[in-house]
Amino acid sequence: MDYLNNTINTLPRERGQHLRFEDRCEIKALHKQGYSYRQIAKALNCSPSTVGYELKRGTATKTTHRGRPTEYVPSRGQAVYYENRKRSGRKQRITSESPFAIWVAEQVKKANWSLDVCAKTLYNALNQSRLPFPIRCTRTA
């Protein structure tokens, strides 16, 4: 079988994108060869600080049981990245225990309101200055 024409074409990484596992593997290979953060960043088309953060993320803080320093592991960096992504994003202000959510649930269950009616009621109260907001809201529907 001829492997010369059987190559995997991967798209080049654009600046601003998150690192892929392949990028992390390339960081490991280049770092092991002694490349600087800037040289690795130029090869990956990213910031040198991204390379530094990634090497810190994927390297264990302890030494091995034989006293050798630990090295960067791409799978560890990927796992820490996934854990950090789980915690990222905006936190929700309305919870199931908030008074507003309880009121909406009561209206939907007991008064057979739809969520649209709840939203209309909220906008009407806002426009009539019955809510503690300084501005009036206009709704286009």
XYZ file of N, CA and C in Angstrom:
423
model
N 0.843 -1.185 0.000
C 0.000 0.000 0.000
C 0.885 1.245 0.000
N 0.514 2.230 -0.765
C 1.287 3.462 -0.898
C 0.828 4.478 0.146
N 1.698 4.800 1.100
C 1.343 5.738 2.162
C 1.682 7.185 1.814
N 2.336 7.403 0.700
C 2.714 8.767 0.346
C 1.501 9.636 0.057
N 0.479 9.058 -0.546
C -0.709 9.833 -0.884
C -1.811 9.707 0.167
N -1.544 8.953 1.219
C -2.535 8.744 2.259
C -2.123 9.548 3.489
N -2.386 10.821 3.447
C -2.012 11.675 4.574
C -3.263 12.249 5.214
N -3.133 12.585 6.465
C -4.239 13.213 7.185
C -4.025 14.719 7.123
N -4.994 15.407 6.562
C -4.904 16.854 6.471
C -5.654 17.476 7.636
N -4.924 18.127 8.513
C -5.572 18.831 9.614
C -5.498 20.315 9.314
N -6.548 21.001 9.672
C -6.581 22.434 9.434
C -5.618 23.144 10.365
N -4.948 24.182 9.879
C -4.045 24.916 10.764
C -4.845 25.629 11.856
N -4.251 25.720 13.024
C -4.909 26.342 14.161
C -4.947 27.849 13.971
N -6.108 28.446 14.198
C -6.239 29.894 14.098
C -6.008 30.509 15.470
N -5.498 31.732 15.473
C -5.283 32.422 16.750
C -6.621 32.628 17.440
N -6.608 32.505 18.765
C -7.818 32.711 19.536
C -8.600 31.442 19.799
N -8.251 30.361 19.124
C -8.941 29.095 19.349
C -8.305 28.367 20.533
N -9.092 27.504 21.151
C -8.568 26.683 22.236
C -7.626 25.639 21.660
N -6.702 25.187 22.490
C -5.769 24.165 22.045
C -6.481 22.826 21.902
N -6.122 22.095 20.863
C -6.638 20.744 20.667
C -5.639 19.764 21.271
N -6.039 18.512 21.364
C -5.135 17.503 21.911
C -3.883 17.379 21.046
N -4.041 17.484 19.728
C -2.887 17.408 18.826
C -1.906 18.546 19.102
N -2.436 19.743 19.410
C -1.576 20.876 19.740
C -0.801 20.604 21.023
N -1.478 19.977 21.987
C -0.813 19.646 23.241
C 0.304 18.623 23.020
N 0.077 17.675 22.138
C 1.119 16.693 21.809
C 2.311 17.372 21.136
N 2.013 18.333 20.288
C 3.089 19.073 19.615
C 3.870 19.914 20.624
N 3.186 20.493 21.594
C 3.868 21.255 22.646
C 4.834 20.343 23.380
N 4.386 19.133 23.709
C 5.260 18.195 24.425
C 6.503 17.871 23.602
N 6.305 17.560 22.315
C 7.428 17.176 21.464
C 8.430 18.318 21.320
N 7.918 19.520 21.067
C 8.819 20.658 20.884
C 9.505 21.055 22.187
N 8.790 20.962 23.298
C 9.383 21.302 24.590
C 10.481 20.306 24.949
N 10.254 19.040 24.621
C 11.257 18.008 24.897
C 12.514 18.217 24.056
N 12.351 18.798 22.852
C 13.501 19.074 21.986
C 14.241 20.334 22.398
N 13.725 21.041 23.386
C 14.425 22.216 23.897
C 13.994 23.535 23.286
N 12.894 23.554 22.587
C 12.400 24.793 21.994
C 11.927 25.738 23.098
N 12.067 27.032 22.862
C 11.587 28.029 23.823
C 10.080 28.201 23.678
N 9.482 28.876 24.667
C 8.037 29.134 24.601
C 7.686 29.907 23.335
N 8.513 30.863 22.979
C 8.243 31.678 21.788
C 8.328 30.852 20.504
N 9.281 29.951 20.430
C 9.414 29.109 19.248
C 8.228 28.144 19.122
N 7.815 27.587 20.259
C 6.659 26.691 20.250
C 5.412 27.465 19.852
N 5.261 28.674 20.408
C 4.087 29.497 20.100
C 4.041 29.850 18.625
N 5.187 30.138 18.038
C 5.225 30.468 16.617
C 4.825 29.257 15.773
N 5.244 28.069 16.182
C 4.889 26.852 15.449
C 3.396 26.549 15.543
N 2.782 26.906 16.694
C 1.360 26.613 16.909
C 0.455 27.787 16.554
N 1.035 28.927 16.241
C 0.281 30.142 15.957
C -0.570 30.550 17.175
N 0.106 30.680 18.319
C -0.572 31.111 19.539
C 0.375 32.008 20.329
N -0.066 32.434 21.469
C 0.722 33.313 22.318
C 1.728 32.492 23.136
N 2.917 33.053 23.414
C 3.867 32.343 24.272
C 3.310 32.079 25.674
N 2.465 32.975 26.152
C 1.878 32.750 27.475
C 0.936 31.546 27.448
N 0.279 31.298 26.319
C -0.576 30.115 26.187
C 0.260 28.848 26.358
N 1.425 28.833 25.764
C 2.321 27.685 25.884
C 2.744 27.510 27.336
N 3.091 28.603 27.996
C 3.501 28.530 29.394
C 2.382 28.032 30.290
N 1.187 28.558 30.083
C 0.033 28.112 30.880
C -0.241 26.636 30.643
N -0.137 26.209 29.393
C -0.412 24.810 29.070
C 0.623 23.887 29.688
N 1.889 24.270 29.658
C 2.923 23.443 30.278
C 2.718 23.363 31.789
N 2.272 24.456 32.377
C 1.986 24.459 33.813
C 0.767 23.595 34.112
N -0.246 23.666 33.269
C -1.487 22.921 33.462
C -1.258 21.412 33.365
N -0.400 20.984 32.453
C -0.224 19.558 32.205
C 0.923 18.907 32.932
N 1.594 19.660 33.799
C 2.714 19.107 34.549
C 2.303 18.944 35.997
N 2.519 17.752 36.561
C 2.175 17.518 37.963
C 3.109 18.321 38.860
N 2.614 18.703 40.025
C 3.422 19.539 40.928
C 4.405 18.711 41.738
N 4.127 17.447 41.962
C 5.010 16.602 42.757
C 6.060 15.941 41.886
N 7.131 15.461 42.531
C 8.117 14.661 41.814
C 7.693 13.203 41.893
N 8.276 12.389 41.048
C 7.935 10.968 41.061
C 8.484 10.335 42.332
N 8.062 9.098 42.594
C 8.497 8.427 43.817
C 9.994 8.123 43.803
N 10.616 8.221 42.667
C 12.072 8.009 42.583
C 12.836 9.324 42.592
N 12.145 10.428 42.780
C 12.803 11.716 42.895
C 13.026 12.445 41.590
N 12.570 11.853 40.482
C 12.742 12.523 39.198
C 11.666 13.593 39.022
N 12.000 14.688 38.359
C 10.962 15.704 38.125
C 9.939 15.196 37.121
N 8.703 15.613 37.296
C 7.656 15.185 36.381
C 7.738 15.990 35.092
N 7.202 15.431 34.037
C 7.213 16.126 32.754
C 5.790 16.399 32.297
N 5.679 17.203 31.267
C 4.382 17.572 30.713
C 3.732 16.365 30.064
N 2.440 16.158 30.358
C 1.668 15.059 29.773
C 0.445 15.672 29.092
N 0.326 15.523 27.769
C -0.791 16.134 27.052
C -2.169 15.690 27.549
N -2.310 14.424 27.901
C -3.617 13.949 28.372
C -3.984 14.591 29.708
N -2.995 14.855 30.558
C -3.259 15.539 31.817
C -3.687 16.979 31.544
N -3.019 17.641 30.611
C -3.400 19.003 30.240
C -4.811 19.055 29.680
N -5.166 18.055 28.865
C -6.506 17.996 28.281
C -7.545 17.773 29.377
N -7.253 16.894 30.344
C -8.192 16.604 31.428
C -8.415 17.841 32.300
N -7.346 18.555 32.611
C -7.480 19.778 33.417
C -8.249 20.830 32.632
N -8.014 20.909 31.333
C -8.752 21.845 30.479
C -10.250 21.565 30.542
N -10.642 20.273 30.423
C -12.067 19.912 30.477
C -12.675 20.257 31.834
N -11.935 20.019 32.906
C -12.441 20.354 34.245
C -12.648 21.858 34.383
N -11.714 22.633 33.871
C -11.844 24.094 33.936
C -13.011 24.584 33.097
N -13.247 23.945 31.948
C -14.363 24.353 31.084
C -15.713 24.071 31.730
N -15.781 23.028 32.540
C -17.035 22.728 33.239
C -17.424 23.867 34.181
N -16.426 24.497 34.788
C -16.693 25.567 35.745
C -16.772 26.939 35.090
N -16.496 27.029 33.804
C -16.494 28.333 33.155
C -17.908 28.729 32.762
N -18.058 29.952 32.401
C -19.363 30.432 31.966
C -20.027 31.266 33.045
N -21.036 31.963 32.638
C -21.749 32.839 33.546
C -22.619 32.028 34.503
N -22.613 32.409 35.746
C -23.423 31.731 36.747
C -24.862 32.216 36.645
N -25.811 31.312 36.826
C -27.220 31.653 36.746
C -27.653 32.399 37.996
N -28.413 33.449 37.810
C -28.908 34.215 38.948
C -30.230 33.668 39.454
N -31.038 33.153 38.562
C -32.327 32.607 38.969
C -32.138 31.127 39.255
N -32.402 30.758 40.495
C -32.329 29.353 40.884
C -33.737 28.861 41.187
N -33.869 27.586 41.424
C -35.193 27.041 41.717
C -35.721 27.525 43.067
N -34.833 28.054 43.926
C -35.258 28.563 45.235
C -35.526 30.062 45.233
N -35.254 30.753 44.129
C -35.455 32.196 44.112
C -36.948 32.528 44.115
N -37.334 33.639 44.743
C -38.756 33.991 44.823
C -39.418 34.113 43.449
N -38.700 34.631 42.473
C -39.273 34.780 41.139
C -39.583 33.419 40.517
N -38.647 32.475 40.641
C -38.866 31.149 40.072
C -40.024 30.440 40.777
N -40.133 30.626 42.076
C -41.238 30.025 42.818
C -42.569 30.622 42.367
N -42.609 31.952 42.172
C -43.830 32.621 41.708
C -44.244 32.109 40.319
N -43.269 31.997 39.410
C -43.571 31.522 38.056
C -44.098 30.091 38.109
N -43.455 29.245 38.912
C -43.907 27.855 39.018
C -45.335 27.785 39.562
N -45.644 28.627 40.545
C -47.013 28.644 41.096
C -48.030 29.064 40.035
N -47.710 30.096 39.268
C -48.643 30.585 38.254
C -48.855 29.548 37.153
N -47.796 28.850 36.782
C -47.917 27.840 35.727
C -48.731 26.642 36.227
N -48.455 26.221 37.476
C -49.143 25.037 38.005
C -50.578 25.337 38.429
N -50.760 26.380 39.243
C -52.074 26.622 39.849
C -53.011 27.423 38.950
N -52.501 28.456 38.297
C -53.359 29.327 37.490
C -53.346 28.951 36.009
N -52.612 27.911 35.657
C -52.508 27.449 34.266
C -52.005 28.537 33.317
N -51.096 29.361 33.800
C -50.491 30.381 32.949
C -49.430 29.730 32.075
N -49.168 30.361 30.933
C -48.023 29.942 30.126
C -46.833 30.806 30.542
N -45.676 30.424 30.111
C -44.487 31.228 30.435
C -44.559 32.598 29.769
N -45.220 32.680 28.610
C -45.390 33.972 27.941
C -46.230 34.920 28.781
N -47.256 34.415 29.421
C -48.101 35.247 30.269
C -47.308 35.738 31.478
N -46.474 34.880 32.032
C -45.623 35.286 33.164
C -44.674 36.404 32.741
N -44.098 36.258 31.548
C -43.189 37.295 31.059
C -43.938 38.594 30.798
N -45.147 38.512 30.225
C -45.953 39.719 29.995
C -46.291 40.410 31.301
N -46.653 39.629 32.308
C -46.961 40.189 33.613
C -45.744 40.902 34.191
N -44.593 40.307 34.026
C -43.358 40.921 34.510
C -43.084 42.243 33.787
N -43.238 42.263 32.461
C -43.024 43.495 31.699
C -44.062 44.555 32.057
N -45.304 44.157 32.255
C -46.337 45.124 32.653
C -46.018 45.742 34.003
N -45.592 44.926 34.946
C -45.238 45.455 36.267
C -44.037 46.393 36.158
N -43.130 46.071 35.292
C -41.967 46.934 35.091
C -42.378 48.261 34.476
N -43.243 48.237 33.479
C -43.703 49.469 32.827
C -44.563 50.324 33.749
N -45.249 49.706 34.688
C -46.081 50.456 35.630
C -45.299 50.877 36.871
N -43.982 50.719 36.831
C -43.072 51.096 37.925
C -43.412 50.389 39.229
N -43.888 49.173 39.143
C -44.167 48.395 40.340
C -42.982 47.526 40.741
N -41.922 47.554 39.974
C -40.699 46.824 40.305
C -39.608 47.821 40.642
N -38.656 47.436 41.462
C -37.623 48.383 41.916
C -36.521 48.638 40.891
N -36.933 48.974 39.652
C -35.965 49.323 38.619
C -36.188 50.772 38.228
N -35.129 51.524 37.980
C -35.291 52.948 37.664
C -35.744 53.231 36.231
N -35.677 52.252 35.338
C -36.018 52.536 33.941
C -37.287 51.829 33.547
N -37.928 52.350 32.527
C -39.108 51.693 31.949
C -38.659 50.874 30.771
N -39.302 49.797 30.553
C -38.917 48.874 29.496
C -40.024 48.835 28.441
N -39.624 48.851 27.188
C -40.606 48.674 26.122
C -40.323 47.352 25.465
N -41.350 46.608 25.227
C -41.205 45.274 24.648
C -41.789 45.273 23.246
N -41.018 44.760 22.336
C -41.506 44.611 20.962
C -41.765 43.148 20.724
N -42.947 42.846 20.272
C -43.254 41.424 20.061
C -43.924 41.201 18.746
